[in-house]
C-alpha cells in the first residue's frame, strides 16, 4: 500500500517558520537546513553561503567544463534581474537527495561520468549515447529564462544547453509518437532520498511532441557560464519555463517516445494537485494556496505571477481547443 507522506510544499501555514526568523540571514539558513518551507506571505529568501562552501561550480570530475561559457541567444530576454548564482545553486528541489532545499552537498555524491542516455520507444532505431558524445553533436547556446516553482518561489537564470527540438531530431521519432517520457537516474546507493520507498522512483516527467519541439523547451547542461552543478540536475535536465518547475526533470537518463500520456512522479503521488500539463496561471490556485504571486529568490517581496510565466506569446497556441483539459494544474 502506498503510504502518503507530506511533500515539500505541503507544510500548513501554521508550521511555516515565523517571519521574525526570516529577518536574520543566519537564522534563515538554519531554517532551510531544518527542512522544506512553504513560501507564503512575504517570507524572504537570502543567501546562505556557508564557510568553505564550494557549491557554485560544477565539480572537477565534469569533462564538459571547458565547453562553457557559450554564446548567449539574445532572443530570450528577461523582465527582471538575474538571481544570484549562490542562491540558484544552493536552494534546490531534488527529492532524490532529500526533501529539504539544501541538498546541494548530498548531490555531490552522484557520479555523472560515465552517463549514458537511452533514446527508445517509438523511434526509427533505439540507441544509447554518452553525454559527451551528445554534447559534441548539439549546438550549445545560453538563454536567460525565468523559472517558477509550484511552491510560489521563482528565479531567473542563464541556462546553457540546446533546444530540445534538436534532441527530438536526433531521436527520429515515428509519426505515431505523441509524447516524450523522461526518466531520471535511479541509484539509492548515492541518492539518499531514493531509499524512501513511499516515493514512486524514478522521477518521471512527460511532454507532448508539440511541447517538446516548441522553441522554448530547452535541454540544460550548464548555468552561469559553467557546466551544470549536480544539485541543479547535471549532466542533463530540462527547462520548460512556461510550466511549473516540477516539469523540469533533472538527471535524465532516458527519453522514451510513446503514444501513451506519461504519468509523472508527482501525478502518481497526488494527481489532484500535480497534473500532466502544469502550465503557470496566476488565476488558477493550487488546491491549498494561491498562485497569484511569487517570491523571487533573494527578495522579501511578492511579485505578480504571469500567465504561462510570461511566455504566452511562445506557447499559448499549443493549447488552443483544449479547454476541457486541466491545463494549469
Ligand atoms: N527533477 C528530479 N529528478 N527530481 C526532483 O525532485 N524537482 C523539480 C525539478 N526537477 C525535481 C526535478 C522541482 S519541484 C523544481 S522547482 C526544479 O527541479 C528545481 O530546480 P533547481 O533546483 O535547479 O532550482
CSV table of C-alpha atoms and ligand atoms in Angstrom, one decimal:
chain,number,residue,atom,x,y,z
A,1,UNK,CA,0.0,0.0,0.0
A,2,UNK,CA,1.2,3.5,-0.8
A,3,UNK,CA,2.0,5.5,2.3
A,4,UNK,CA,1.1,9.1,1.8
A,5,UNK,CA,3.9,11.5,3.0
A,6,UNK,CA,3.9,15.3,3.1
A,7,UNK,CA,5.5,16.8,0.1
A,8,UNK,CA,8.0,19.7,0.5
A,9,UNK,CA,5.3,22.2,-0.3
A,10,UNK,CA,2.7,20.7,1.9
A,11,UNK,CA,3.6,22.4,5.2
A,12,UNK,CA,0.5,24.0,6.7
A,13,UNK,CA,0.8,27.8,7.1
A,14,UNK,CA,0.9,27.3,10.9
A,15,UNK,CA,4.0,25.2,10.5
A,16,UNK,CA,5.9,27.7,8.4
A,17,UNK,CA,8.9,29.3,10.1
A,18,UNK,CA,7.8,32.5,11.9
A,19,UNK,CA,8.5,35.6,9.9
A,20,UNK,CA,10.8,37.0,12.6
A,21,UNK,CA,13.1,34.1,11.9
A,22,UNK,CA,13.5,35.2,8.3
A,23,UNK,CA,14.7,38.6,9.3
A,24,UNK,CA,18.1,37.3,10.1
A,25,UNK,CA,20.2,35.7,7.5
A,26,UNK,CA,21.8,33.1,9.7
A,27,UNK,CA,18.6,32.0,11.2
A,28,UNK,CA,17.1,31.6,7.7
A,29,UNK,CA,19.9,29.4,6.8
A,30,UNK,CA,19.2,27.3,9.8
A,31,UNK,CA,15.5,27.2,8.9
A,32,UNK,CA,16.3,26.0,5.4
A,33,UNK,CA,18.7,23.4,6.7
A,34,UNK,CA,15.9,22.1,9.0
A,35,UNK,CA,13.6,21.3,6.3
A,36,UNK,CA,11.3,22.5,3.5
A,37,UNK,CA,9.4,25.7,3.9
A,38,UNK,CA,6.2,26.9,2.5
A,39,UNK,CA,6.9,30.2,0.9
A,40,UNK,CA,3.8,32.2,1.6
A,41,UNK,CA,3.1,35.7,2.8
A,42,UNK,CA,6.2,37.7,2.4
A,43,UNK,CA,9.0,35.3,3.5
A,44,UNK,CA,12.5,36.4,2.5
A,45,UNK,CA,15.0,34.2,0.6
A,46,UNK,CA,18.5,35.4,1.2
A,47,UNK,CA,22.0,33.9,0.6
A,48,UNK,CA,23.1,31.0,2.7
A,49,UNK,CA,26.7,30.6,1.8
A,50,UNK,CA,28.4,28.5,4.4
A,51,UNK,CA,32.1,28.8,5.3
A,52,UNK,CA,34.2,26.9,2.8
A,53,UNK,CA,31.2,26.0,0.6
A,54,UNK,CA,32.1,25.1,-3.0
A,55,UNK,CA,28.6,24.5,-4.4
A,56,UNK,CA,28.6,27.1,-7.1
A,57,UNK,CA,30.6,25.5,-9.8
A,58,UNK,CA,30.4,22.0,-11.4
A,59,UNK,CA,33.0,19.7,-9.8
A,60,UNK,CA,36.2,18.9,-11.5
A,61,UNK,CA,35.0,15.4,-12.5
A,62,UNK,CA,33.0,17.0,-15.2
A,63,UNK,CA,34.9,16.8,-18.5
A,64,UNK,CA,32.5,19.2,-20.2
A,65,UNK,CA,33.7,22.1,-18.0
A,66,UNK,CA,35.8,23.5,-20.9
A,67,UNK,CA,32.8,23.9,-23.2
A,68,UNK,CA,31.5,26.9,-21.2
A,69,UNK,CA,30.7,29.8,-21.5
A,70,UNK,CA,28.7,29.5,-24.7
A,71,UNK,CA,27.3,32.3,-26.8
A,72,UNK,CA,24.1,33.9,-25.5
A,73,UNK,CA,21.0,33.8,-27.7
A,74,UNK,CA,19.7,37.4,-27.4
A,75,UNK,CA,16.1,36.3,-28.3
A,76,UNK,CA,15.2,35.3,-24.8
A,77,UNK,CA,15.1,38.5,-22.7
A,78,UNK,CA,14.3,38.9,-19.1
A,79,UNK,CA,12.0,41.4,-17.5
A,80,UNK,CA,13.8,41.1,-14.2
A,81,UNK,CA,17.3,40.8,-12.6
A,82,UNK,CA,19.1,37.5,-12.7
A,83,UNK,CA,19.0,35.6,-9.5
A,84,UNK,CA,22.3,35.3,-7.6
A,85,UNK,CA,24.3,32.3,-8.6
A,86,UNK,CA,24.9,31.4,-5.0
A,87,UNK,CA,21.1,31.1,-4.3
A,88,UNK,CA,20.2,29.3,-7.5
A,89,UNK,CA,22.8,26.7,-6.8
A,90,UNK,CA,22.2,26.2,-3.1
A,91,UNK,CA,18.4,26.5,-2.8
A,92,UNK,CA,17.2,23.4,-4.8
A,93,UNK,CA,14.5,20.9,-5.2
A,94,UNK,CA,15.9,17.4,-5.9
A,95,UNK,CA,14.0,14.8,-3.9
A,96,UNK,CA,16.3,12.1,-4.9
A,97,UNK,CA,18.7,13.7,-2.3
A,98,UNK,CA,16.1,14.6,0.3
A,99,UNK,CA,13.1,16.9,0.7
A,100,UNK,CA,14.9,20.0,2.1
A,101,UNK,CA,16.2,22.8,0.0
A,102,UNK,CA,19.9,22.5,0.9
A,103,UNK,CA,20.6,19.1,-0.7
A,104,UNK,CA,23.5,20.5,-2.8
A,105,UNK,CA,26.0,18.8,-0.5
A,106,UNK,CA,24.4,15.4,-0.8
A,107,UNK,CA,24.0,15.7,-4.6
A,108,UNK,CA,27.8,15.8,-4.9
A,109,UNK,CA,27.7,12.0,-4.3
A,110,UNK,CA,26.2,11.5,-7.8
A,111,UNK,CA,28.7,10.2,-10.3
A,112,UNK,CA,28.0,12.0,-13.6
A,113,UNK,CA,30.5,10.1,-15.8
A,114,UNK,CA,30.1,7.8,-17.5
A,115,UNK,CA,26.5,9.0,-18.1
A,116,UNK,CA,24.5,7.2,-20.8
A,117,UNK,CA,21.2,8.3,-22.2
A,118,UNK,CA,18.8,5.9,-23.8
A,119,UNK,CA,16.6,7.0,-26.6
A,120,UNK,CA,13.9,4.5,-27.3
A,121,UNK,CA,10.2,3.6,-27.7
A,122,UNK,CA,8.6,4.8,-30.9
A,123,UNK,CA,11.7,5.8,-32.7
A,124,UNK,CA,13.2,4.6,-36.0
A,125,UNK,CA,16.0,2.9,-34.2
A,126,UNK,CA,16.6,2.9,-30.4
A,127,UNK,CA,20.1,3.9,-29.3
A,128,UNK,CA,22.2,4.9,-26.4
A,129,UNK,CA,24.5,7.9,-26.3
A,130,UNK,CA,27.1,9.1,-23.8
A,131,UNK,CA,26.5,12.6,-22.5
A,132,UNK,CA,29.8,13.9,-24.0
A,133,UNK,CA,29.0,12.5,-27.5
A,134,UNK,CA,25.6,14.1,-27.2
A,135,UNK,CA,27.1,17.5,-26.2
A,136,UNK,CA,29.5,17.2,-29.2
A,137,UNK,CA,26.5,16.9,-31.6
A,138,UNK,CA,24.4,19.7,-30.2
A,139,UNK,CA,24.5,23.4,-30.9
A,140,UNK,CA,25.1,24.9,-27.4
A,141,UNK,CA,23.8,28.3,-26.5
A,142,UNK,CA,23.0,30.3,-23.4
A,143,UNK,CA,19.4,31.5,-22.7
A,144,UNK,CA,18.1,33.8,-19.9
A,145,UNK,CA,15.0,32.1,-18.6
A,146,UNK,CA,12.6,32.6,-15.7
A,147,UNK,CA,11.7,29.6,-13.5
A,148,UNK,CA,8.5,29.4,-11.5
A,149,UNK,CA,8.3,26.7,-8.8
A,150,UNK,CA,4.8,25.4,-7.9
A,151,UNK,CA,5.7,26.4,-4.3
A,152,UNK,CA,5.5,30.0,-5.4
A,153,UNK,CA,9.2,30.9,-5.4
A,154,UNK,CA,10.9,31.9,-8.6
A,155,UNK,CA,14.3,32.6,-10.1
A,156,UNK,CA,15.8,34.0,-13.3
A,157,UNK,CA,19.0,32.2,-14.5
A,158,UNK,CA,21.3,31.9,-17.5
A,159,UNK,CA,21.0,28.3,-18.6
A,160,UNK,CA,23.3,26.8,-21.2
A,161,UNK,CA,22.3,23.9,-23.3
A,162,UNK,CA,20.5,23.1,-26.6
A,163,UNK,CA,16.9,23.2,-27.9
A,164,UNK,CA,15.0,20.0,-27.1
A,165,UNK,CA,13.9,20.1,-30.7
A,166,UNK,CA,17.5,19.2,-31.7
A,167,UNK,CA,17.3,16.1,-29.4
A,168,UNK,CA,14.0,15.1,-31.0
A,169,UNK,CA,15.5,15.4,-34.4
A,170,UNK,CA,18.4,13.2,-33.4
A,171,UNK,CA,16.0,10.6,-31.9
A,172,UNK,CA,14.0,10.3,-35.1
A,173,UNK,CA,10.6,9.5,-33.6
A,174,UNK,CA,7.9,7.7,-35.6
A,175,UNK,CA,4.9,9.8,-36.7
A,176,UNK,CA,2.8,7.7,-34.3
A,177,UNK,CA,4.7,9.1,-31.2
A,178,UNK,CA,2.6,11.6,-29.3
A,179,UNK,CA,4.6,12.1,-26.2
A,180,UNK,CA,8.2,12.0,-24.8
A,181,UNK,CA,8.6,10.5,-21.4
A,182,UNK,CA,11.7,11.5,-19.5
A,183,UNK,CA,13.2,9.3,-16.8
A,184,UNK,CA,15.7,10.4,-14.2
A,185,UNK,CA,18.5,8.2,-12.8
A,186,UNK,CA,17.8,5.7,-10.0
A,187,UNK,CA,20.7,4.9,-7.6
A,188,UNK,CA,19.6,4.7,-4.0
A,189,UNK,CA,23.3,3.9,-3.1
A,190,UNK,CA,24.1,7.6,-3.6
A,191,UNK,CA,20.7,9.3,-3.6
A,192,UNK,CA,19.6,9.0,0.0
A,193,UNK,CA,16.0,10.2,-0.9
A,194,UNK,CA,15.6,7.1,-3.1
A,195,UNK,CA,15.8,5.0,0.0
A,196,UNK,CA,12.4,6.3,0.7
A,197,UNK,CA,10.2,3.6,-0.8
A,198,UNK,CA,7.0,5.6,-0.4
A,199,UNK,CA,8.1,7.7,-3.4
A,200,UNK,CA,7.5,6.1,-6.9
A,201,UNK,CA,11.1,6.3,-8.1
A,202,UNK,CA,12.5,7.0,-10.6
A,203,UNK,CA,11.4,10.6,-11.2
A,204,UNK,CA,9.3,10.7,-14.4
A,205,UNK,CA,8.0,13.6,-16.5
A,206,UNK,CA,6.5,14.0,-19.9
A,207,UNK,CA,5.7,16.4,-22.7
A,208,UNK,CA,3.6,16.3,-25.8
A,209,UNK,CA,5.6,16.2,-29.0
A,210,UNK,CA,4.4,19.7,-29.8
A,211,UNK,CA,5.7,20.9,-26.4
A,212,UNK,CA,9.0,19.1,-26.7
A,213,UNK,CA,9.6,20.7,-30.1
A,214,UNK,CA,8.4,24.2,-29.1
A,215,UNK,CA,11.4,26.5,-29.3
A,216,UNK,CA,11.3,27.3,-25.6
A,217,UNK,CA,11.8,23.6,-24.5
A,218,UNK,CA,15.5,23.6,-23.6
A,219,UNK,CA,17.9,20.8,-22.5
A,220,UNK,CA,20.1,22.3,-19.9
A,221,UNK,CA,23.8,21.3,-19.4
A,222,UNK,CA,25.2,24.5,-17.9
A,223,UNK,CA,24.3,27.5,-15.8
A,224,UNK,CA,26.0,30.9,-15.2
A,225,UNK,CA,28.5,30.2,-18.0
A,226,UNK,CA,29.7,26.9,-16.4
A,227,UNK,CA,28.9,23.2,-16.5
A,228,UNK,CA,25.7,22.4,-14.6
A,229,UNK,CA,26.3,21.6,-10.9
A,230,UNK,CA,24.9,18.3,-9.7
A,231,UNK,CA,22.3,19.9,-7.5
A,232,UNK,CA,20.8,21.6,-10.5
A,233,UNK,CA,20.5,18.4,-12.4
A,234,UNK,CA,23.8,17.6,-14.1
A,235,UNK,CA,24.6,16.4,-16.6
A,236,UNK,CA,21.3,16.9,-18.3
A,237,UNK,CA,18.0,18.4,-17.3
A,238,UNK,CA,15.0,20.1,-18.9
A,239,UNK,CA,13.8,23.7,-18.7
A,240,UNK,CA,10.2,24.4,-19.7
A,241,UNK,CA,9.9,27.9,-18.4
A,242,UNK,CA,6.1,28.3,-19.1
A,243,UNK,CA,5.4,25.3,-16.8
A,244,UNK,CA,5.8,24.9,-13.0
A,245,UNK,CA,9.3,23.8,-12.2
A,246,UNK,CA,8.5,20.2,-11.3
A,247,UNK,CA,8.2,19.5,-15.0
A,248,UNK,CA,11.9,20.4,-15.5
A,249,UNK,CA,13.3,16.9,-14.9
A,250,UNK,CA,16.8,16.6,-13.6
A,251,UNK,CA,19.4,13.9,-14.1
A,252,UNK,CA,17.8,12.5,-17.2
A,253,UNK,CA,18.9,9.0,-18.4
A,254,UNK,CA,16.1,8.1,-20.8
A,255,UNK,CA,13.8,9.7,-23.4
A,256,UNK,CA,11.1,7.3,-24.4
A,257,UNK,CA,8.8,8.2,-27.3
A,258,UNK,CA,5.3,6.9,-26.8
A,259,UNK,CA,1.7,7.2,-27.8
A,260,UNK,CA,0.6,7.0,-24.1
A,261,UNK,CA,0.4,10.1,-22.0
A,262,UNK,CA,3.1,9.6,-19.3
A,263,UNK,CA,2.1,9.6,-15.7
A,264,UNK,CA,4.6,11.7,-13.8
A,265,UNK,CA,6.2,11.2,-10.4
A,266,UNK,CA,4.1,13.9,-8.7
A,267,UNK,CA,1.0,12.9,-10.6
A,268,UNK,CA,1.4,9.4,-9.2
A,269,UNK,CA,1.7,10.8,-5.7
A,270,UNK,CA,-1.0,13.4,-5.8
A,271,UNK,CA,-2.7,13.7,-9.2
A,272,UNK,CA,-5.4,16.1,-8.0
A,273,UNK,CA,-2.7,18.7,-7.3
A,274,UNK,CA,0.1,18.0,-9.8
A,275,UNK,CA,-1.1,17.2,-13.2
A,276,UNK,CA,0.4,16.5,-16.6
A,277,UNK,CA,0.1,20.0,-18.1
A,278,UNK,CA,1.2,22.2,-15.1
A,279,UNK,CA,1.2,25.4,-17.1
A,280,UNK,CA,1.7,28.5,-15.0
A,281,UNK,CA,-1.5,30.5,-14.4
A,282,UNK,CA,-1.9,33.1,-11.6
A,283,UNK,CA,-5.7,32.7,-11.7
A,284,UNK,CA,-5.8,29.0,-11.0
A,285,UNK,CA,-4.8,28.4,-7.4
A,286,UNK,CA,-3.1,25.3,-6.2
A,287,UNK,CA,-5.8,23.5,-4.2
A,288,UNK,CA,-4.1,24.7,-1.0
A,289,UNK,CA,-2.5,28.0,-1.9
A,290,UNK,CA,-2.7,30.9,-4.3
A,291,UNK,CA,-0.5,31.0,-7.4
A,292,UNK,CA,-1.2,34.8,-8.0
A,293,UNK,CA,2.2,35.9,-6.8
A,294,UNK,CA,5.7,34.6,-6.2
A,295,UNK,CA,8.8,35.4,-4.2
A,296,UNK,CA,11.9,35.8,-6.3
A,297,UNK,CA,15.0,34.1,-4.7
A,298,UNK,CA,16.8,36.8,-2.7
A,299,UNK,CA,13.8,39.0,-2.3
A,300,UNK,CA,11.4,39.7,0.5
A,301,UNK,CA,8.6,40.8,-1.8
A,302,UNK,CA,5.9,39.1,-3.7
A,303,UNK,CA,5.6,39.9,-7.4
A,304,UNK,CA,2.7,39.1,-9.7
A,305,UNK,CA,2.9,35.7,-11.4
A,306,UNK,CA,2.3,35.9,-15.2
A,307,UNK,CA,0.2,33.7,-17.4
A,308,UNK,CA,2.5,31.0,-18.8
A,309,UNK,CA,5.1,32.6,-16.6
A,310,UNK,CA,5.3,35.4,-19.2
A,311,UNK,CA,5.8,33.1,-22.2
A,312,UNK,CA,2.3,33.2,-23.6
A,313,UNK,CA,3.5,34.5,-27.0
A,314,UNK,CA,5.5,31.4,-27.5
A,315,UNK,CA,3.2,28.7,-26.1
A,316,UNK,CA,-0.4,29.8,-25.8
A,317,UNK,CA,-1.3,28.4,-29.2
A,318,UNK,CA,-0.2,24.9,-28.1
A,319,UNK,CA,-3.3,24.7,-26.0
A,320,UNK,CA,-5.9,26.1,-28.3
A,321,UNK,CA,-9.1,24.0,-28.4
A,322,UNK,CA,-8.0,22.1,-25.2
A,323,UNK,CA,-10.2,23.9,-22.8
A,324,UNK,CA,-11.5,20.6,-21.4
A,325,UNK,CA,-8.0,19.7,-20.1
A,326,UNK,CA,-6.7,20.7,-16.7
A,327,UNK,CA,-4.1,22.9,-18.4
A,328,UNK,CA,-3.0,24.8,-15.3
A,329,UNK,CA,-2.7,22.1,-12.7
B,1,LIG,N1,13.9,16.6,-11.1
B,1,LIG,C1,14.2,15.5,-10.3
B,1,LIG,N2,14.7,14.4,-10.9
B,1,LIG,N3,13.9,15.4,-9.0
B,1,LIG,C2,13.2,16.5,-8.4
B,1,LIG,O1,13.0,16.4,-7.2
B,1,LIG,N4,12.4,18.8,-8.6
B,1,LIG,C3,11.7,19.7,-9.5
B,1,LIG,C4,12.6,20.0,-10.8
B,1,LIG,N5,13.2,18.8,-11.3
B,1,LIG,C5,13.0,17.7,-9.2
B,1,LIG,C6,13.4,17.7,-10.5
B,1,LIG,C7,11.2,20.9,-8.9
B,1,LIG,S1,9.9,20.8,-7.9
B,1,LIG,C8,11.8,22.1,-9.2
B,1,LIG,S2,11.1,23.6,-8.7
B,1,LIG,C9,13.1,22.2,-10.0
B,1,LIG,O2,13.6,20.9,-10.4
B,1,LIG,C10,14.1,22.9,-9.2
B,1,LIG,O3,15.3,23.1,-9.9
B,1,LIG,P1,16.5,23.9,-9.3
B,1,LIG,O4,16.8,23.2,-8.0
B,1,LIG,O5,17.6,23.8,-10.3
B,1,LIG,O6,16.0,25.3,-9.0
